[in-house]
Amino acid sequence: MQLQPVDRVDSISAEDFQQRYYLPLKPVVLSNLAKEWPAYTKWNWAYFKEIVGSKKVGLYNNIKSDAYTPINTADDYKTFGEYVDMISKGPAGWRIFLFNIFDHAPQLTQDFTWPDHLMKGFVKKYPMLFVGGATSITHMHFDIDMSHILHTQFVGRKKVLLFPFEEQHKLYRKPFEVLSLADFSNYNQNGRPDYTQFPALKLAKGFEVILNHGDTLFMPAGYWHHMEYLDSGFAMSLRALQSSIGGKLKGAWNLFGMRNIDTLMKKTAPKWWYEYKKTSLLKAAEKEMESADFK
């Protein structure tokens, strides 16, 4: 892979952000944006355990999905408090996905400020908390609604790989899905994916970064991302719809067209559908290598 570091800025004007990152669709880490929020010092395990410790949450392990895996189905359930106790004992490859803590504790919305000065279109009903134990993995994917994301890390460190949407075939994107067939598990330890099985990955151009407490990562719409929790921690994502009609339509198609087709085929002909998609993505990757005269 051909990776470069993500730019970091302590502060940036709205005009510079738009011209240098938002419009060119380039990621950037805003180091000081969240440090002005009460959440920066207020949000921690003890506080969250106190206010939502009794709420049941879905837990997800590190196993990649296959032809028979339902979409977004939890692998286990615990209360938030039980989960915090578990990951506090040491590395635990379990994460909480799309838990809307603000539904249960709406007072938390007073602890941060929506950065409307940077971009418009924030979906303010659905800020999301992402929580993981040390060694847990969010496998390579892009967000189905094609929104822009501001992802703020509050506790722990997280390593992130990022690729523009256009790199999809080099990343072995599964047709009708937002996932990559290639396995980047434990990239932080290994330093490289399986190039023997997935040689087109060598051509993929992207970024890598480690997020620390208070870092806010701007992920432009459609960006592929793979995340590994170096420490147990949590982050919040603020989503903003694309300003263009075309961008909104792509997100709508993914949500209501593409996903429903994939769900139907997984239920009716899972093995055939998996093999069809695998054949198609391998052909697409081969074309990428041929066009690059890759040997």
PDB file of C-alpha atoms in Angstrom:
ATOM      1  CA  MET A   1       0.000   0.000   0.000  1.00  0.00           C
ATOM      2  CA  GLN A   2       1.093   3.555  -0.631  1.00  0.00           C
ATOM      3  CA  LEU A   3       0.299   5.427   2.573  1.00  0.00           C
ATOM      4  CA  GLN A   4       0.941   8.956   3.767  1.00  0.00           C
ATOM      5  CA  PRO A   5       0.260  10.594   7.139  1.00  0.00           C
ATOM      6  CA  VAL A   6      -2.944  12.535   7.662  1.00  0.00           C
ATOM      7  CA  ASP A   7      -2.456  16.283   8.006  1.00  0.00           C
ATOM      8  CA  ARG A   8      -2.821  17.687  11.530  1.00  0.00           C
ATOM      9  CA  VAL A   9      -3.880  21.229  12.351  1.00  0.00           C
ATOM     10  CA  ASP A  10      -4.326  22.805  15.779  1.00  0.00           C
ATOM     11  CA  SER A  11      -6.896  25.252  14.472  1.00  0.00           C
ATOM     12  CA  ILE A  12      -8.229  26.212  11.054  1.00  0.00           C
ATOM     13  CA  SER A  13     -10.572  28.792   9.615  1.00  0.00           C
ATOM     14  CA  ALA A  14     -13.793  27.663   7.972  1.00  0.00           C
ATOM     15  CA  GLU A  15     -12.549  28.970   4.623  1.00  0.00           C
ATOM     16  CA  ASP A  16      -9.257  27.066   4.825  1.00  0.00           C
ATOM     17  CA  PHE A  17     -11.025  23.893   5.933  1.00  0.00           C
ATOM     18  CA  GLN A  18     -13.382  24.102   2.958  1.00  0.00           C
ATOM     19  CA  GLN A  19     -10.655  24.818   0.414  1.00  0.00           C
ATOM     20  CA  ARG A  20      -7.943  22.472   1.695  1.00  0.00           C
ATOM     21  CA  TYR A  21      -9.960  19.480   2.934  1.00  0.00           C
ATOM     22  CA  TYR A  22     -13.744  19.540   2.490  1.00  0.00           C
ATOM     23  CA  LEU A  23     -13.899  20.314  -1.236  1.00  0.00           C
ATOM     24  CA  PRO A  24     -10.845  18.196  -2.246  1.00  0.00           C
ATOM     25  CA  LEU A  25     -12.188  15.346  -0.077  1.00  0.00           C
ATOM     26  CA  LYS A  26      -8.958  15.039   1.903  1.00  0.00           C
ATOM     27  CA  PRO A  27      -8.852  13.829   5.535  1.00  0.00           C
ATOM     28  CA  VAL A  28      -7.410  15.943   8.314  1.00  0.00           C
ATOM     29  CA  VAL A  29      -7.048  15.739  12.108  1.00  0.00           C
ATOM     30  CA  LEU A  30      -8.319  18.768  13.997  1.00  0.00           C
ATOM     31  CA  SER A  31      -6.293  18.617  17.203  1.00  0.00           C
ATOM     32  CA  ASN A  32      -8.007  21.307  19.249  1.00  0.00           C
ATOM     33  CA  LEU A  33     -11.642  21.307  18.117  1.00  0.00           C
ATOM     34  CA  ALA A  34     -12.884  19.024  20.924  1.00  0.00           C
ATOM     35  CA  LYS A  35     -10.639  20.488  23.603  1.00  0.00           C
ATOM     36  CA  GLU A  36     -13.034  23.410  23.910  1.00  0.00           C
ATOM     37  CA  TRP A  37     -15.944  21.070  24.714  1.00  0.00           C
ATOM     38  CA  PRO A  38     -16.916  20.107  28.292  1.00  0.00           C
ATOM     39  CA  ALA A  39     -16.932  16.507  27.018  1.00  0.00           C
ATOM     40  CA  TYR A  40     -13.145  16.613  26.627  1.00  0.00           C
ATOM     41  CA  THR A  41     -12.616  16.401  30.389  1.00  0.00           C
ATOM     42  CA  LYS A  42     -16.039  15.215  31.514  1.00  0.00           C
ATOM     43  CA  TRP A  43     -16.550  12.063  29.477  1.00  0.00           C
ATOM     44  CA  ASN A  44     -14.886   8.957  30.896  1.00  0.00           C
ATOM     45  CA  TRP A  45     -15.761   5.349  31.761  1.00  0.00           C
ATOM     46  CA  ALA A  46     -16.955   6.120  35.275  1.00  0.00           C
ATOM     47  CA  TYR A  47     -19.265   8.901  34.103  1.00  0.00           C
ATOM     48  CA  PHE A  48     -20.839   6.845  31.329  1.00  0.00           C
ATOM     49  CA  LYS A  49     -21.187   3.838  33.601  1.00  0.00           C
ATOM     50  CA  GLU A  50     -23.027   6.017  36.095  1.00  0.00           C
ATOM     51  CA  ILE A  51     -25.570   7.355  33.622  1.00  0.00           C
ATOM     52  CA  VAL A  52     -26.115   4.392  31.231  1.00  0.00           C
ATOM     53  CA  GLY A  53     -24.542   1.453  33.088  1.00  0.00           C
ATOM     54  CA  SER A  54     -27.812  -0.503  33.214  1.00  0.00           C
ATOM     55  CA  LYS A  55     -28.596  -0.178  29.486  1.00  0.00           C
ATOM     56  CA  LYS A  56     -28.221  -3.323  27.385  1.00  0.00           C
ATOM     57  CA  VAL A  57     -25.916  -2.936  24.377  1.00  0.00           C
ATOM     58  CA  GLY A  58     -25.055  -5.126  21.403  1.00  0.00           C
ATOM     59  CA  LEU A  59     -21.459  -6.348  21.239  1.00  0.00           C
ATOM     60  CA  TYR A  60     -19.507  -7.264  18.115  1.00  0.00           C
ATOM     61  CA  ASN A  61     -16.423  -9.483  17.901  1.00  0.00           C
ATOM     62  CA  ASN A  62     -13.480  -9.306  15.497  1.00  0.00           C
ATOM     63  CA  ILE A  63     -14.669 -12.024  13.093  1.00  0.00           C
ATOM     64  CA  LYS A  64     -15.196 -10.774   9.543  1.00  0.00           C
ATOM     65  CA  SER A  65     -18.596 -11.377   7.982  1.00  0.00           C
ATOM     66  CA  ASP A  66     -19.136 -14.091   5.373  1.00  0.00           C
ATOM     67  CA  ALA A  67     -21.914 -15.231   3.026  1.00  0.00           C
ATOM     68  CA  TYR A  68     -24.097 -16.294   5.936  1.00  0.00           C
ATOM     69  CA  THR A  69     -23.554 -13.347   8.260  1.00  0.00           C
ATOM     70  CA  PRO A  70     -26.615 -11.107   8.737  1.00  0.00           C
ATOM     71  CA  ILE A  71     -26.072  -7.359   8.452  1.00  0.00           C
ATOM     72  CA  ASN A  72     -25.337  -5.566  11.739  1.00  0.00           C
ATOM     73  CA  THR A  73     -26.394  -8.458  13.981  1.00  0.00           C
ATOM     74  CA  ALA A  74     -24.775  -8.387  17.417  1.00  0.00           C
ATOM     75  CA  ASP A  75     -22.658 -11.351  18.570  1.00  0.00           C
ATOM     76  CA  ASP A  76     -23.502 -10.885  22.266  1.00  0.00           C
ATOM     77  CA  TYR A  77     -25.323  -8.571  24.654  1.00  0.00           C
ATOM     78  CA  LYS A  78     -24.335  -7.091  28.013  1.00  0.00           C
ATOM     79  CA  THR A  79     -25.227  -4.039  30.013  1.00  0.00           C
ATOM     80  CA  PHE A  80     -22.956  -1.090  29.409  1.00  0.00           C
ATOM     81  CA  GLY A  81     -21.642  -1.424  32.951  1.00  0.00           C
ATOM     82  CA  GLU A  82     -20.799  -5.122  32.479  1.00  0.00           C
ATOM     83  CA  TYR A  83     -19.027  -4.285  29.246  1.00  0.00           C
ATOM     84  CA  VAL A  84     -16.911  -1.563  30.880  1.00  0.00           C
ATOM     85  CA  ASP A  85     -15.929  -3.974  33.650  1.00  0.00           C
ATOM     86  CA  MET A  86     -14.906  -6.577  31.055  1.00  0.00           C
ATOM     87  CA  ILE A  87     -12.672  -4.340  28.940  1.00  0.00           C
ATOM     88  CA  SER A  88     -11.128  -2.786  32.054  1.00  0.00           C
ATOM     89  CA  LYS A  89      -9.543  -6.132  32.964  1.00  0.00           C
ATOM     90  CA  GLY A  90      -7.315  -6.206  29.887  1.00  0.00           C
ATOM     91  CA  PRO A  91      -7.426  -6.546  26.078  1.00  0.00           C
ATOM     92  CA  ALA A  92     -10.871  -7.612  24.897  1.00  0.00           C
ATOM     93  CA  GLY A  93     -11.744  -7.806  21.203  1.00  0.00           C
ATOM     94  CA  TRP A  94     -15.323  -6.631  21.634  1.00  0.00           C
ATOM     95  CA  ARG A  95     -16.835  -3.345  20.524  1.00  0.00           C
ATOM     96  CA  ILE A  96     -20.156  -1.537  20.760  1.00  0.00           C
ATOM     97  CA  PHE A  97     -21.484  -0.411  17.396  1.00  0.00           C
ATOM     98  CA  LEU A  98     -23.969   2.406  16.725  1.00  0.00           C
ATOM     99  CA  PHE A  99     -25.109   2.800  20.330  1.00  0.00           C
ATOM    100  CA  ASN A 100     -27.060   6.065  20.503  1.00  0.00           C
ATOM    101  CA  ILE A 101     -26.194   6.963  24.081  1.00  0.00           C
ATOM    102  CA  PHE A 102     -27.934  10.315  23.599  1.00  0.00           C
ATOM    103  CA  ASP A 103     -31.327   8.609  23.430  1.00  0.00           C
ATOM    104  CA  HIS A 104     -30.743   7.406  26.991  1.00  0.00           C
ATOM    105  CA  ALA A 105     -28.884  10.447  28.301  1.00  0.00           C
ATOM    106  CA  PRO A 106     -29.923  13.486  26.234  1.00  0.00           C
ATOM    107  CA  GLN A 107     -28.120  15.793  28.657  1.00  0.00           C
ATOM    108  CA  LEU A 108     -24.859  14.714  26.998  1.00  0.00           C
ATOM    109  CA  THR A 109     -25.712  16.860  23.977  1.00  0.00           C
ATOM    110  CA  GLN A 110     -24.917  19.877  26.148  1.00  0.00           C
ATOM    111  CA  ASP A 111     -21.304  18.700  26.456  1.00  0.00           C
ATOM    112  CA  PHE A 112     -20.256  19.466  22.885  1.00  0.00           C
ATOM    113  CA  THR A 113     -20.943  22.025  20.162  1.00  0.00           C
ATOM    114  CA  TRP A 114     -21.925  21.157  16.616  1.00  0.00           C
ATOM    115  CA  PRO A 115     -19.189  22.601  14.348  1.00  0.00           C
ATOM    116  CA  ASP A 116     -21.599  24.221  11.898  1.00  0.00           C
ATOM    117  CA  HIS A 117     -18.941  26.774  11.008  1.00  0.00           C
ATOM    118  CA  LEU A 118     -16.937  24.052   9.243  1.00  0.00           C
ATOM    119  CA  MET A 119     -19.702  22.464   7.187  1.00  0.00           C
ATOM    120  CA  LYS A 120     -23.465  22.252   6.897  1.00  0.00           C
ATOM    121  CA  GLY A 121     -25.846  19.309   6.784  1.00  0.00           C
ATOM    122  CA  PHE A 122     -25.222  17.720  10.189  1.00  0.00           C
ATOM    123  CA  VAL A 123     -27.764  15.040  11.094  1.00  0.00           C
ATOM    124  CA  LYS A 124     -28.230  16.294  14.624  1.00  0.00           C
ATOM    125  CA  LYS A 125     -30.663  13.627  15.743  1.00  0.00           C
ATOM    126  CA  TYR A 126     -28.076  10.885  15.433  1.00  0.00           C
ATOM    127  CA  PRO A 127     -24.656  11.516  16.968  1.00  0.00           C
ATOM    128  CA  MET A 128     -23.179   8.084  17.638  1.00  0.00           C
ATOM    129  CA  LEU A 129     -20.844   6.609  20.217  1.00  0.00           C
ATOM    130  CA  PHE A 130     -18.323   3.956  19.131  1.00  0.00           C
ATOM    131  CA  VAL A 131     -16.732   1.912  21.914  1.00  0.00           C
ATOM    132  CA  GLY A 132     -14.091  -0.817  21.792  1.00  0.00           C
ATOM    133  CA  GLY A 133     -11.807  -2.826  24.004  1.00  0.00           C
ATOM    134  CA  ALA A 134      -8.075  -2.965  23.323  1.00  0.00           C
ATOM    135  CA  THR A 135      -7.373  -5.164  20.237  1.00  0.00           C
ATOM    136  CA  SER A 136     -10.935  -4.794  18.904  1.00  0.00           C
ATOM    137  CA  ILE A 137     -11.247  -4.110  15.184  1.00  0.00           C
ATOM    138  CA  THR A 138     -13.560  -2.222  12.874  1.00  0.00           C
ATOM    139  CA  HIS A 139     -12.968  -3.955   9.548  1.00  0.00           C
ATOM    140  CA  MET A 140     -12.329  -2.077   6.317  1.00  0.00           C
ATOM    141  CA  HIS A 141     -15.539  -0.473   5.021  1.00  0.00           C
ATOM    142  CA  PHE A 142     -17.108   2.797   3.954  1.00  0.00           C
ATOM    143  CA  ASP A 143     -20.197   4.317   5.582  1.00  0.00           C
ATOM    144  CA  ILE A 144     -23.316   3.313   3.709  1.00  0.00           C
ATOM    145  CA  ASP A 145     -25.011   6.727   3.774  1.00  0.00           C
ATOM    146  CA  MET A 146     -21.997   8.427   2.155  1.00  0.00           C
ATOM    147  CA  SER A 147     -21.933  11.188   4.784  1.00  0.00           C
ATOM    148  CA  HIS A 148     -18.988  13.315   5.842  1.00  0.00           C
ATOM    149  CA  ILE A 149     -17.803  12.332   9.341  1.00  0.00           C
ATOM    150  CA  LEU A 150     -16.139  14.171  12.207  1.00  0.00           C
ATOM    151  CA  HIS A 151     -14.853  11.365  14.440  1.00  0.00           C
ATOM    152  CA  THR A 152     -13.596  12.506  17.865  1.00  0.00           C
ATOM    153  CA  GLN A 153     -11.545  10.194  20.081  1.00  0.00           C
ATOM    154  CA  PHE A 154     -12.133  10.678  23.814  1.00  0.00           C
ATOM    155  CA  VAL A 155     -10.474   7.792  25.662  1.00  0.00           C
ATOM    156  CA  GLY A 156      -7.647   5.549  24.440  1.00  0.00           C
ATOM    157  CA  ARG A 157      -5.750   5.469  21.154  1.00  0.00           C
ATOM    158  CA  LYS A 158      -6.917   4.137  17.817  1.00  0.00           C
ATOM    159  CA  LYS A 159      -5.034   3.392  14.592  1.00  0.00           C
ATOM    160  CA  VAL A 160      -6.865   4.214  11.376  1.00  0.00           C
ATOM    161  CA  LEU A 161      -6.257   3.343   7.731  1.00  0.00           C
ATOM    162  CA  LEU A 162      -8.075   5.561   5.212  1.00  0.00           C
ATOM    163  CA  PHE A 163      -8.605   5.298   1.456  1.00  0.00           C
ATOM    164  CA  PRO A 164     -10.631   7.404  -0.998  1.00  0.00           C
ATOM    165  CA  PHE A 165     -13.761   5.746  -2.348  1.00  0.00           C
ATOM    166  CA  GLU A 166     -12.159   5.443  -5.800  1.00  0.00           C
ATOM    167  CA  GLU A 167      -9.687   2.883  -4.450  1.00  0.00           C
ATOM    168  CA  GLN A 168     -12.563   0.412  -3.998  1.00  0.00           C
ATOM    169  CA  HIS A 169     -11.440  -2.206  -6.535  1.00  0.00           C
ATOM    170  CA  LYS A 170      -7.853  -2.201  -5.267  1.00  0.00           C
ATOM    171  CA  LEU A 171      -9.355  -2.857  -1.828  1.00  0.00           C
ATOM    172  CA  TYR A 172     -11.419  -5.797  -3.113  1.00  0.00           C
ATOM    173  CA  ARG A 173     -14.819  -4.262  -2.449  1.00  0.00           C
ATOM    174  CA  LYS A 174     -17.644  -6.789  -2.297  1.00  0.00           C
ATOM    175  CA  PRO A 175     -20.309  -5.836  -4.884  1.00  0.00           C
ATOM    176  CA  PHE A 176     -23.555  -4.587  -3.310  1.00  0.00           C
ATOM    177  CA  GLU A 177     -21.754  -4.175   0.019  1.00  0.00           C
ATOM    178  CA  VAL A 178     -19.701  -1.554   1.820  1.00  0.00           C
ATOM    179  CA  LEU A 179     -17.101  -4.105   2.934  1.00  0.00           C
ATOM    180  CA  SER A 180     -13.713  -5.246   1.667  1.00  0.00           C
ATOM    181  CA  LEU A 181     -13.015  -8.937   1.152  1.00  0.00           C
ATOM    182  CA  ALA A 182      -9.387  -8.330   2.146  1.00  0.00           C
ATOM    183  CA  ASP A 183      -8.611  -8.870   5.811  1.00  0.00           C
ATOM    184  CA  PHE A 184      -6.629  -6.082   7.495  1.00  0.00           C
ATOM    185  CA  SER A 185      -6.954  -7.650  10.968  1.00  0.00           C
ATOM    186  CA  ASN A 186      -4.094  -6.794  13.316  1.00  0.00           C
ATOM    187  CA  TYR A 187      -2.564  -4.435  10.787  1.00  0.00           C
ATOM    188  CA  ASN A 188      -1.021  -2.533  13.683  1.00  0.00           C
ATOM    189  CA  GLN A 189       0.961  -5.611  14.734  1.00  0.00           C
ATOM    190  CA  ASN A 190       1.753  -6.994  11.287  1.00  0.00           C
ATOM    191  CA  GLY A 191       2.295  -3.771   9.368  1.00  0.00           C
ATOM    192  CA  ARG A 192       0.907  -5.249   6.179  1.00  0.00           C
ATOM    193  CA  PRO A 193      -2.128  -7.174   4.909  1.00  0.00           C
ATOM    194  CA  ASP A 194      -1.937 -10.423   2.926  1.00  0.00           C
ATOM    195  CA  TYR A 195      -0.439  -9.282  -0.391  1.00  0.00           C
ATOM    196  CA  THR A 196      -0.184 -12.868  -1.617  1.00  0.00           C
ATOM    197  CA  GLN A 197      -3.940 -13.354  -1.529  1.00  0.00           C
ATOM    198  CA  PHE A 198      -4.772  -9.723  -2.333  1.00  0.00           C
ATOM    199  CA  PRO A 199      -1.953  -8.345  -4.539  1.00  0.00           C
ATOM    200  CA  ALA A 200      -3.901  -5.295  -5.789  1.00  0.00           C
ATOM    201  CA  LEU A 201      -3.648  -3.850  -2.274  1.00  0.00           C
ATOM    202  CA  LYS A 202      -0.076  -2.880  -3.112  1.00  0.00           C
ATOM    203  CA  LEU A 203      -1.496  -0.289  -5.523  1.00  0.00           C
ATOM    204  CA  ALA A 204      -3.942   1.261  -3.056  1.00  0.00           C
ATOM    205  CA  LYS A 205      -3.160   4.883  -2.151  1.00  0.00           C
ATOM    206  CA  GLY A 206      -4.337   6.122   1.222  1.00  0.00           C
ATOM    207  CA  PHE A 207      -3.521   7.477   4.656  1.00  0.00           C
ATOM    208  CA  GLU A 208      -2.770   6.240   8.157  1.00  0.00           C
ATOM    209  CA  VAL A 209      -3.034   7.983  11.502  1.00  0.00           C
ATOM    210  CA  ILE A 210      -3.160   7.310  15.243  1.00  0.00           C
ATOM    211  CA  LEU A 211      -5.936   9.191  17.042  1.00  0.00           C
ATOM    212  CA  ASN A 212      -5.323  10.333  20.608  1.00  0.00           C
ATOM    213  CA  HIS A 213      -7.586  11.815  23.247  1.00  0.00           C
ATOM    214  CA  GLY A 214      -9.207  14.940  21.829  1.00  0.00           C
ATOM    215  CA  ASP A 215      -8.288  14.346  18.173  1.00  0.00           C
ATOM    216  CA  THR A 216     -11.091  14.907  15.659  1.00  0.00           C
ATOM    217  CA  LEU A 217     -10.655  13.141  12.314  1.00  0.00           C
ATOM    218  CA  PHE A 218     -12.478  14.522   9.273  1.00  0.00           C
ATOM    219  CA  MET A 219     -13.378  11.561   7.055  1.00  0.00           C
ATOM    220  CA  PRO A 220     -14.777  12.764   3.728  1.00  0.00           C
ATOM    221  CA  ALA A 221     -17.832  11.085   2.261  1.00  0.00           C
ATOM    222  CA  GLY A 222     -17.248   7.566   0.965  1.00  0.00           C
ATOM    223  CA  TYR A 223     -13.817   7.133   2.540  1.00  0.00           C
ATOM    224  CA  TRP A 224     -12.830   3.562   3.327  1.00  0.00           C
ATOM    225  CA  HIS A 225     -11.586   3.089   6.882  1.00  0.00           C
ATOM    226  CA  HIS A 226     -10.144   0.299   9.022  1.00  0.00           C
ATOM    227  CA  MET A 227      -9.759   0.975  12.749  1.00  0.00           C
ATOM    228  CA  GLU A 228      -7.879  -0.871  15.492  1.00  0.00           C
ATOM    229  CA  TYR A 229      -8.232   0.013  19.162  1.00  0.00           C
ATOM    230  CA  LEU A 230      -4.728   0.218  20.614  1.00  0.00           C
ATOM    231  CA  ASP A 231      -6.302   0.857  24.020  1.00  0.00           C
ATOM    232  CA  SER A 232      -9.832   0.442  25.313  1.00  0.00           C
ATOM    233  CA  GLY A 233     -11.608   3.629  24.358  1.00  0.00           C
ATOM    234  CA  PHE A 234     -14.538   5.393  22.804  1.00  0.00           C
ATOM    235  CA  ALA A 235     -15.233   8.014  20.170  1.00  0.00           C
ATOM    236  CA  MET A 236     -18.162  10.037  18.901  1.00  0.00           C
ATOM    237  CA  SER A 237     -19.078  10.538  15.249  1.00  0.00           C
ATOM    238  CA  LEU A 238     -20.958  13.564  13.950  1.00  0.00           C
ATOM    239  CA  ARG A 239     -22.411  12.994  10.468  1.00  0.00           C
ATOM    240  CA  ALA A 240     -23.107  15.595   7.797  1.00  0.00           C
ATOM    241  CA  LEU A 241     -24.965  14.886   4.575  1.00  0.00           C
ATOM    242  CA  GLN A 242     -23.271  15.815   1.334  1.00  0.00           C
ATOM    243  CA  SER A 243     -24.332  19.179  -0.056  1.00  0.00           C
ATOM    244  CA  SER A 244     -24.857  17.883  -3.603  1.00  0.00           C
ATOM    245  CA  ILE A 245     -28.016  16.133  -4.792  1.00  0.00           C
ATOM    246  CA  GLY A 246     -25.844  13.439  -6.385  1.00  0.00           C
ATOM    247  CA  GLY A 247     -24.150  12.691  -3.086  1.00  0.00           C
ATOM    248  CA  LYS A 248     -27.466  12.414  -1.263  1.00  0.00           C
ATOM    249  CA  LEU A 249     -28.852  10.106  -3.965  1.00  0.00           C
ATOM    250  CA  LYS A 250     -25.837   7.789  -3.698  1.00  0.00           C
ATOM    251  CA  GLY A 251     -26.422   7.465   0.026  1.00  0.00           C
ATOM    252  CA  ALA A 252     -30.136   6.824  -0.481  1.00  0.00           C
ATOM    253  CA  TRP A 253     -29.439   4.127  -3.083  1.00  0.00           C
ATOM    254  CA  ASN A 254     -26.993   2.383  -0.771  1.00  0.00           C
ATOM    255  CA  LEU A 255     -29.470   2.436   2.110  1.00  0.00           C
ATOM    256  CA  PHE A 256     -32.691   1.516   0.362  1.00  0.00           C
ATOM    257  CA  GLY A 257     -31.641  -0.156  -2.878  1.00  0.00           C
ATOM    258  CA  MET A 258     -28.244  -1.815  -2.662  1.00  0.00           C
ATOM    259  CA  ARG A 259     -28.625  -3.064   0.915  1.00  0.00           C
ATOM    260  CA  ASN A 260     -32.061  -4.572   0.325  1.00  0.00           C
ATOM    261  CA  ILE A 261     -30.869  -6.422  -2.769  1.00  0.00           C
ATOM    262  CA  ASP A 262     -27.897  -7.828  -0.860  1.00  0.00           C
ATOM    263  CA  THR A 263     -30.054  -8.849   2.109  1.00  0.00           C
ATOM    264  CA  LEU A 264     -32.532 -10.630  -0.184  1.00  0.00           C
ATOM    265  CA  MET A 265     -29.803 -12.541  -2.026  1.00  0.00           C
ATOM    266  CA  LYS A 266     -28.067 -13.536   1.209  1.00  0.00           C
ATOM    267  CA  LYS A 267     -31.328 -15.058   2.377  1.00  0.00           C
ATOM    268  CA  THR A 268     -32.289 -16.830  -0.862  1.00  0.00           C
ATOM    269  CA  ALA A 269     -28.964 -17.928  -2.381  1.00  0.00           C
ATOM    270  CA  PRO A 270     -26.155 -17.090   0.072  1.00  0.00           C
ATOM    271  CA  LYS A 271     -23.459 -19.389  -1.294  1.00  0.00           C
ATOM    272  CA  TRP A 272     -24.081 -18.561  -4.955  1.00  0.00           C
ATOM    273  CA  TRP A 273     -24.286 -14.850  -4.164  1.00  0.00           C
ATOM    274  CA  TYR A 274     -21.009 -14.944  -2.238  1.00  0.00           C
ATOM    275  CA  GLU A 275     -19.193 -16.769  -5.040  1.00  0.00           C
ATOM    276  CA  TYR A 276     -20.640 -14.406  -7.669  1.00  0.00           C
ATOM    277  CA  LYS A 277     -19.456 -11.371  -5.755  1.00  0.00           C
ATOM    278  CA  LYS A 278     -16.046 -12.893  -5.110  1.00  0.00           C
ATOM    279  CA  THR A 279     -15.553 -13.647  -8.802  1.00  0.00           C
ATOM    280  CA  SER A 280     -16.639 -10.129  -9.754  1.00  0.00           C
ATOM    281  CA  LEU A 281     -14.364  -8.358  -7.277  1.00  0.00           C
ATOM    282  CA  LEU A 282     -11.351 -10.449  -8.249  1.00  0.00           C
ATOM    283  CA  LYS A 283     -11.896  -9.515 -11.911  1.00  0.00           C
ATOM    284  CA  ALA A 284     -12.136  -5.835 -10.947  1.00  0.00           C
ATOM    285  CA  ALA A 285      -8.887  -6.083  -8.971  1.00  0.00           C
ATOM    286  CA  GLU A 286      -7.169  -7.788 -11.908  1.00  0.00           C
ATOM    287  CA  LYS A 287      -8.209  -4.937 -14.193  1.00  0.00           C
ATOM    288  CA  GLU A 288      -6.659  -2.464 -11.775  1.00  0.00           C
ATOM    289  CA  MET A 289      -3.388  -4.399 -11.851  1.00  0.00           C
ATOM    290  CA  GLU A 290      -3.455  -4.683 -15.650  1.00  0.00           C
ATOM    291  CA  SER A 291      -4.047  -0.964 -16.110  1.00  0.00           C
ATOM    292  CA  ALA A 292      -1.115  -0.241 -13.783  1.00  0.00           C
ATOM    293  CA  ASP A 293       1.039  -2.840 -15.566  1.00  0.00           C
ATOM    294  CA  PHE A 294       1.470  -4.448 -12.150  1.00  0.00           C
ATOM    295  CA  LYS A 295       3.720  -7.497 -11.906  1.00  0.00           C
TER     296      LYS A 295
END
